[in-house]
Structure formats: structure tokens, C-alpha cells
PDB file of C-alpha atoms in Angstrom:
ATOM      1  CA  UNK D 471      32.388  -7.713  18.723  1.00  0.00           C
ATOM      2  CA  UNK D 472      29.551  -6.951  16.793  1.00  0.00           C
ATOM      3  CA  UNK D 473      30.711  -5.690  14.211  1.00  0.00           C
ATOM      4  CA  UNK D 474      31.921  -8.761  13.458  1.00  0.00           C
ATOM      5  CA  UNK D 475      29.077 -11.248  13.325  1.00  0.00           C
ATOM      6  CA  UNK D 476      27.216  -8.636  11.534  1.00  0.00           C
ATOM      7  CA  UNK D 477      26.444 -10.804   7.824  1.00  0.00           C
ATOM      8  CA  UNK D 478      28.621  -8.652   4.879  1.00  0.00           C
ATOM      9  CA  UNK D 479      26.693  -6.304   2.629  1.00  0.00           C
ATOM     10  CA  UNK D 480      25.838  -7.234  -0.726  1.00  0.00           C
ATOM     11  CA  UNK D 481      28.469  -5.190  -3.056  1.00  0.00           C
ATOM     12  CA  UNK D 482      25.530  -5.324  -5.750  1.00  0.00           C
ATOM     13  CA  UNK D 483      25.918  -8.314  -7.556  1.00  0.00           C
ATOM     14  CA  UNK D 484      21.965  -9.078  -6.863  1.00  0.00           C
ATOM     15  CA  UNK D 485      20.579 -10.690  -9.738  1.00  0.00           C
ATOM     16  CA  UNK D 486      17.552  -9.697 -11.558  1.00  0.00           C
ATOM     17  CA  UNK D 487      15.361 -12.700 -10.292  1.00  0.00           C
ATOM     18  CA  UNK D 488      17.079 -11.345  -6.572  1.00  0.00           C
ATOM     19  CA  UNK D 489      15.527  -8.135  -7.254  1.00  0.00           C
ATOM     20  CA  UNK D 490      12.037  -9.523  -8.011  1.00  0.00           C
ATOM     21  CA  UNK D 491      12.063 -11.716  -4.881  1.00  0.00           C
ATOM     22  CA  UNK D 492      12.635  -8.639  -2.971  1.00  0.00           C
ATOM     23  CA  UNK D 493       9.985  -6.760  -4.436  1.00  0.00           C
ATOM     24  CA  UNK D 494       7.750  -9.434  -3.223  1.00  0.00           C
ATOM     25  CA  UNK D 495       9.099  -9.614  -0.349  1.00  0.00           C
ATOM     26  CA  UNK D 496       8.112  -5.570  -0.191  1.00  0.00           C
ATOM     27  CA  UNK D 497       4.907  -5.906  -1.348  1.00  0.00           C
ATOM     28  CA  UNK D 498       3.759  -8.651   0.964  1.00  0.00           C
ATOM     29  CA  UNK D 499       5.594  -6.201   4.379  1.00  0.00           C
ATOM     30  CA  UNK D 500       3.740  -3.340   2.921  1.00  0.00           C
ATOM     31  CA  UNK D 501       0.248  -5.040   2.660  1.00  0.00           C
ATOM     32  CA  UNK D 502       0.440  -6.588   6.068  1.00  0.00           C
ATOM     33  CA  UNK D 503       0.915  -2.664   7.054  1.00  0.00           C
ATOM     34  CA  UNK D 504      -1.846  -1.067   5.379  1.00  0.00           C
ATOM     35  CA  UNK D 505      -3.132   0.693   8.729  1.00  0.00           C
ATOM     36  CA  UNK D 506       0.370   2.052   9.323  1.00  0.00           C
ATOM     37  CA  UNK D 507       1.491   5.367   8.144  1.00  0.00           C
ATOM     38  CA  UNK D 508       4.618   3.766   5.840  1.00  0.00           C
ATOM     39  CA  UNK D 509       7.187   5.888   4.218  1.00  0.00           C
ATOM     40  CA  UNK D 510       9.422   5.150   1.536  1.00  0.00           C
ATOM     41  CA  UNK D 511      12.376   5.581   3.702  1.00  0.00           C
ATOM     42  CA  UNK D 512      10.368   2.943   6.321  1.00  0.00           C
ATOM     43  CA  UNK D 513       9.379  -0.015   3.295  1.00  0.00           C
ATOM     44  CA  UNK D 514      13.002   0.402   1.582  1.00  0.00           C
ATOM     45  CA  UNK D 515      14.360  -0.261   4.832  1.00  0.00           C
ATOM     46  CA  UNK D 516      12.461  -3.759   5.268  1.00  0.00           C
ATOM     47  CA  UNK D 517      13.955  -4.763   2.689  1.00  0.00           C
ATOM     48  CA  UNK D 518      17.702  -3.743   2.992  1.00  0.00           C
ATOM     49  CA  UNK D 519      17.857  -1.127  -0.250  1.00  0.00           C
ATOM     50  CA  UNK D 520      18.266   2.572  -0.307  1.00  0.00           C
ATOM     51  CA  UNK D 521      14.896   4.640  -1.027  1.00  0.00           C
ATOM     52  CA  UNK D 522      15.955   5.853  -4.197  1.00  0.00           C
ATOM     53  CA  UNK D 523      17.335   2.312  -5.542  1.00  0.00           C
ATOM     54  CA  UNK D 524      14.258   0.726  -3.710  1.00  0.00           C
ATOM     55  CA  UNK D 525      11.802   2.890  -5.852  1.00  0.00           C
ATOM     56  CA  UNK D 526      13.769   2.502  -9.004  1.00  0.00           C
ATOM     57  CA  UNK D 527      13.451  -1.195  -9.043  1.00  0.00           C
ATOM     58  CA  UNK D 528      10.337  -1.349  -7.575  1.00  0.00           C
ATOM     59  CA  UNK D 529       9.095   0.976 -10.556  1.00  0.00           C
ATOM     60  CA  UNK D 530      10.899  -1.534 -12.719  1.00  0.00           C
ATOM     61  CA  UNK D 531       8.954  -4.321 -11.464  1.00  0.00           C
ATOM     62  CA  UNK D 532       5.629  -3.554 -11.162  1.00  0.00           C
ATOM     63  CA  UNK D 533       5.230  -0.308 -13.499  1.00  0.00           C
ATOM     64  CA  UNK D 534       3.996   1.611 -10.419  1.00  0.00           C
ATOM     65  CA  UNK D 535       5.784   3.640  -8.071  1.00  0.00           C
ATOM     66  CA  UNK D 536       5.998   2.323  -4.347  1.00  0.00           C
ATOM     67  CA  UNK D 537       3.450   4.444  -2.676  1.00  0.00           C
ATOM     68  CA  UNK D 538       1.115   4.719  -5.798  1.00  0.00           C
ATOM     69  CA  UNK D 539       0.928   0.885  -5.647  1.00  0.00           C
ATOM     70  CA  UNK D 540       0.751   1.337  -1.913  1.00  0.00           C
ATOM     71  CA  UNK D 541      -2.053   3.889  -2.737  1.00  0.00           C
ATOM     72  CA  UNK D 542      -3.824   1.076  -4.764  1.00  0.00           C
ATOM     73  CA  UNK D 543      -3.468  -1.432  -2.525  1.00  0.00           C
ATOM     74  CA  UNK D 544      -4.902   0.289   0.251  1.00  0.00           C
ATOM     75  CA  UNK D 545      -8.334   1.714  -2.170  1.00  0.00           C
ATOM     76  CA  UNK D 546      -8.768  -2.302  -2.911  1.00  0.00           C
ATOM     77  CA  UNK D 547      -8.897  -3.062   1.113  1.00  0.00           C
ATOM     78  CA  UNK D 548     -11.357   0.524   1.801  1.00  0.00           C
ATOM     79  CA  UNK D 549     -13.390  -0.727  -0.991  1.00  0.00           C
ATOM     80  CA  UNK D 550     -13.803  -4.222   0.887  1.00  0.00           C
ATOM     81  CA  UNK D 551     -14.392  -2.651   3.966  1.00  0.00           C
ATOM     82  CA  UNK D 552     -17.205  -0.610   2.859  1.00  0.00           C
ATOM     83  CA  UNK D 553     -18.840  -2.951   1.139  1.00  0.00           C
ATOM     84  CA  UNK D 554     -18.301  -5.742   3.767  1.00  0.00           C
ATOM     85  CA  UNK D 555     -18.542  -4.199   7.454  1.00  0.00           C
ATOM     86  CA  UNK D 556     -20.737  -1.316   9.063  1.00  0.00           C
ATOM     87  CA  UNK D 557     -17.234   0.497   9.991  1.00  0.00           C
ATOM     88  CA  UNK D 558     -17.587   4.472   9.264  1.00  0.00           C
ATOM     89  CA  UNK D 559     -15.593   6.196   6.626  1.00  0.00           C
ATOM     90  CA  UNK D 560     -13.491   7.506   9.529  1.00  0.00           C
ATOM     91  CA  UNK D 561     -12.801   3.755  10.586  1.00  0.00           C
ATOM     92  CA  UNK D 562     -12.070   2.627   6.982  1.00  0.00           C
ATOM     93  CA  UNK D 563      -9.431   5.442   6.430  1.00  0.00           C
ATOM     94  CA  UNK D 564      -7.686   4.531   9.797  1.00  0.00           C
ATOM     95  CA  UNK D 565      -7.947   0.771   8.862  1.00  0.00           C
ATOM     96  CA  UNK D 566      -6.203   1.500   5.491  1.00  0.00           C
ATOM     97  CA  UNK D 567      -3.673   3.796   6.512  1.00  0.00           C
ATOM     98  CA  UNK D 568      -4.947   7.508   6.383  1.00  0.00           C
ATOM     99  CA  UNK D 569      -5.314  10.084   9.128  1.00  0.00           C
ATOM    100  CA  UNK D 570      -7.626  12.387   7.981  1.00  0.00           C
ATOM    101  CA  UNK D 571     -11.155  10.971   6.999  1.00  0.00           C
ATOM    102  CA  UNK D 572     -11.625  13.889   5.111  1.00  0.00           C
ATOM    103  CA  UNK D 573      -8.144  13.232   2.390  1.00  0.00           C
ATOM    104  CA  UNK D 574      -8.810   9.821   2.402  1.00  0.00           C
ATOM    105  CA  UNK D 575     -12.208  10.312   0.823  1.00  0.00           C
ATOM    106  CA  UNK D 576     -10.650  12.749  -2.083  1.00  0.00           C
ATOM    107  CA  UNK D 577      -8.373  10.199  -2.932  1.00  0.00           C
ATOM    108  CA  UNK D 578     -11.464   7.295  -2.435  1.00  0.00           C
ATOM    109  CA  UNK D 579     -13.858   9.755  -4.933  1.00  0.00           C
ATOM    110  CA  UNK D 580     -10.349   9.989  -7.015  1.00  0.00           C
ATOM    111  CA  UNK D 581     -10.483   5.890  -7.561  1.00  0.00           C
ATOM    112  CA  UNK D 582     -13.404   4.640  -7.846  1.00  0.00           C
ATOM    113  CA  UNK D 583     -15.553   7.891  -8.761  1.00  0.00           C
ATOM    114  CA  UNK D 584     -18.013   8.432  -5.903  1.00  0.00           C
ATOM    115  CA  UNK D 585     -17.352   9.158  -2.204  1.00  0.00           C
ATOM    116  CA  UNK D 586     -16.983   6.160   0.134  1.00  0.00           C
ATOM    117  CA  UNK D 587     -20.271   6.837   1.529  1.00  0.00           C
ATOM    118  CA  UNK D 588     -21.836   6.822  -1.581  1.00  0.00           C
ATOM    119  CA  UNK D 589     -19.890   3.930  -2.767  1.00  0.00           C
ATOM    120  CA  UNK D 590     -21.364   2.142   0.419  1.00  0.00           C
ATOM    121  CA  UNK D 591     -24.596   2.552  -0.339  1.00  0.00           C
ATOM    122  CA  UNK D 592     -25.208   1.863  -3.710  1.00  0.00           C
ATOM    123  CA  UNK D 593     -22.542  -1.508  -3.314  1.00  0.00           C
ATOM    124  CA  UNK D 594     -25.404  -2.367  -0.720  1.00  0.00           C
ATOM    125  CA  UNK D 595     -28.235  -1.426  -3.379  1.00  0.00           C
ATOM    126  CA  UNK D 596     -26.662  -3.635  -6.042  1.00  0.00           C
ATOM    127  CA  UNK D 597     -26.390  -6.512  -3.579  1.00  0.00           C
ATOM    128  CA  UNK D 598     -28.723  -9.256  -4.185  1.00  0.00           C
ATOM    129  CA  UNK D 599     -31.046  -9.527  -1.077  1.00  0.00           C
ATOM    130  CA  UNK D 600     -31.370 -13.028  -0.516  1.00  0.00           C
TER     131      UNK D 600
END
């Protein structure tokens, strides 16, 4: 049956190095998301823990919280966007994860200080014209 080829659970005896891998492993499913709408119920899942130990460690690891590194993660790839491509600020938020154009630019303004459109235009001000 299947019940019996299923592999046997870990009873917790994961090692502290075991714990890091995984967190890794977590970061690197969560960045090749960053359009998707992930939850912490979703990302602890990928990796086999429950949300609550998931977040502890992770927390533990990294100093950040899942979805405030998740957060950061995705301001660092809007930021690229708007300084790289001629996408709108509607087309960056979807790209990086957020819904509503109009949140994703409060938490934008929140990072780095200025709206995303502003952000665009002066990145493309300081930009040496060659």
C-alpha cells in the first residue's frame, strides 16, 4: 500500500547544520516564487516543517522572520525592475508578488523612501548617459 513506501518522518533528531540546509533550501523555493502569493503555511510546507517550527528556525537563522525576509527579497527584485525595464508599477508589483499596485507602493515608499515611480525616475537621472 502506500502507506507503506511512504519514507518515515523525522522524530526530530535534525541537526543544527540540517536545519540551516533547510532554510536554504526555503529561501532559494521562496525566491524562485516571488510573483506568487506565498503563505507561511505554503513555504513551511516545501520544506516538510510545521509553520510555527518553520518560522522559529527560520527566525533563528537569518534574524528575520519568513515573510519579512520574503518582504525584502521581493523590494530588492521591484527595485531591479524599475530601474532595469519600462514595466509599470502595476507590472512590477505583480512580478514581485503583490496584488494591489496601490499596497505594494506603501510598502515600496516604506523601503527605500520614495514611491516606485519616483524611485524610477531619479535611478534613470543618476544613470550615466553614455
Amino acid at each position: 500500500t502506500l502507506e507503506q513506501t511512504r519514507p518515515a518522518l523525522s522524530t526530530g533528531g535534525e541537526t543544527a547544520e540540517g536545519s540551516v540546509d533547510r532554510v536554504l533550501l526555503a529561501q532559494a523555493w521562496a525566491s524562485a516564487r516571488l510573483e506568487a502569493g506565498l503563505t507561511l503555511r505554503q513555504w513551511a510546507a516545501a520544506v516538510k516543517w510545521h509553520p510555527v517550527h518553520f518560522e522559529r528556525v527560520f527566525k533563528r537563522a537569518t534574524g528575520q522572520s519568513p515573510m519579512k525576509w520574503l518582504e525584502d527579497r521581493r523590494m530588492q527584485a521591484a527595485r531591479q525592475y524599475l530601474s532595469g525595464t519600462a514595466k509599470s508599477v502595476a507590472e512590477v508589483a505583480s512580478a514581485v508578488g503583490y496584488a494591489d499596485s496601490f499596497y505594494f507602493s506603501r510598502v515600496f515608499r516604506k523601503h527605500f523612501g520614495r514611491a516606485p515611480a519616483k524611485y524610477r525616475k531619479l535611478s534613470f537621472e543618476l544613470t550615466p548617459m553614455e
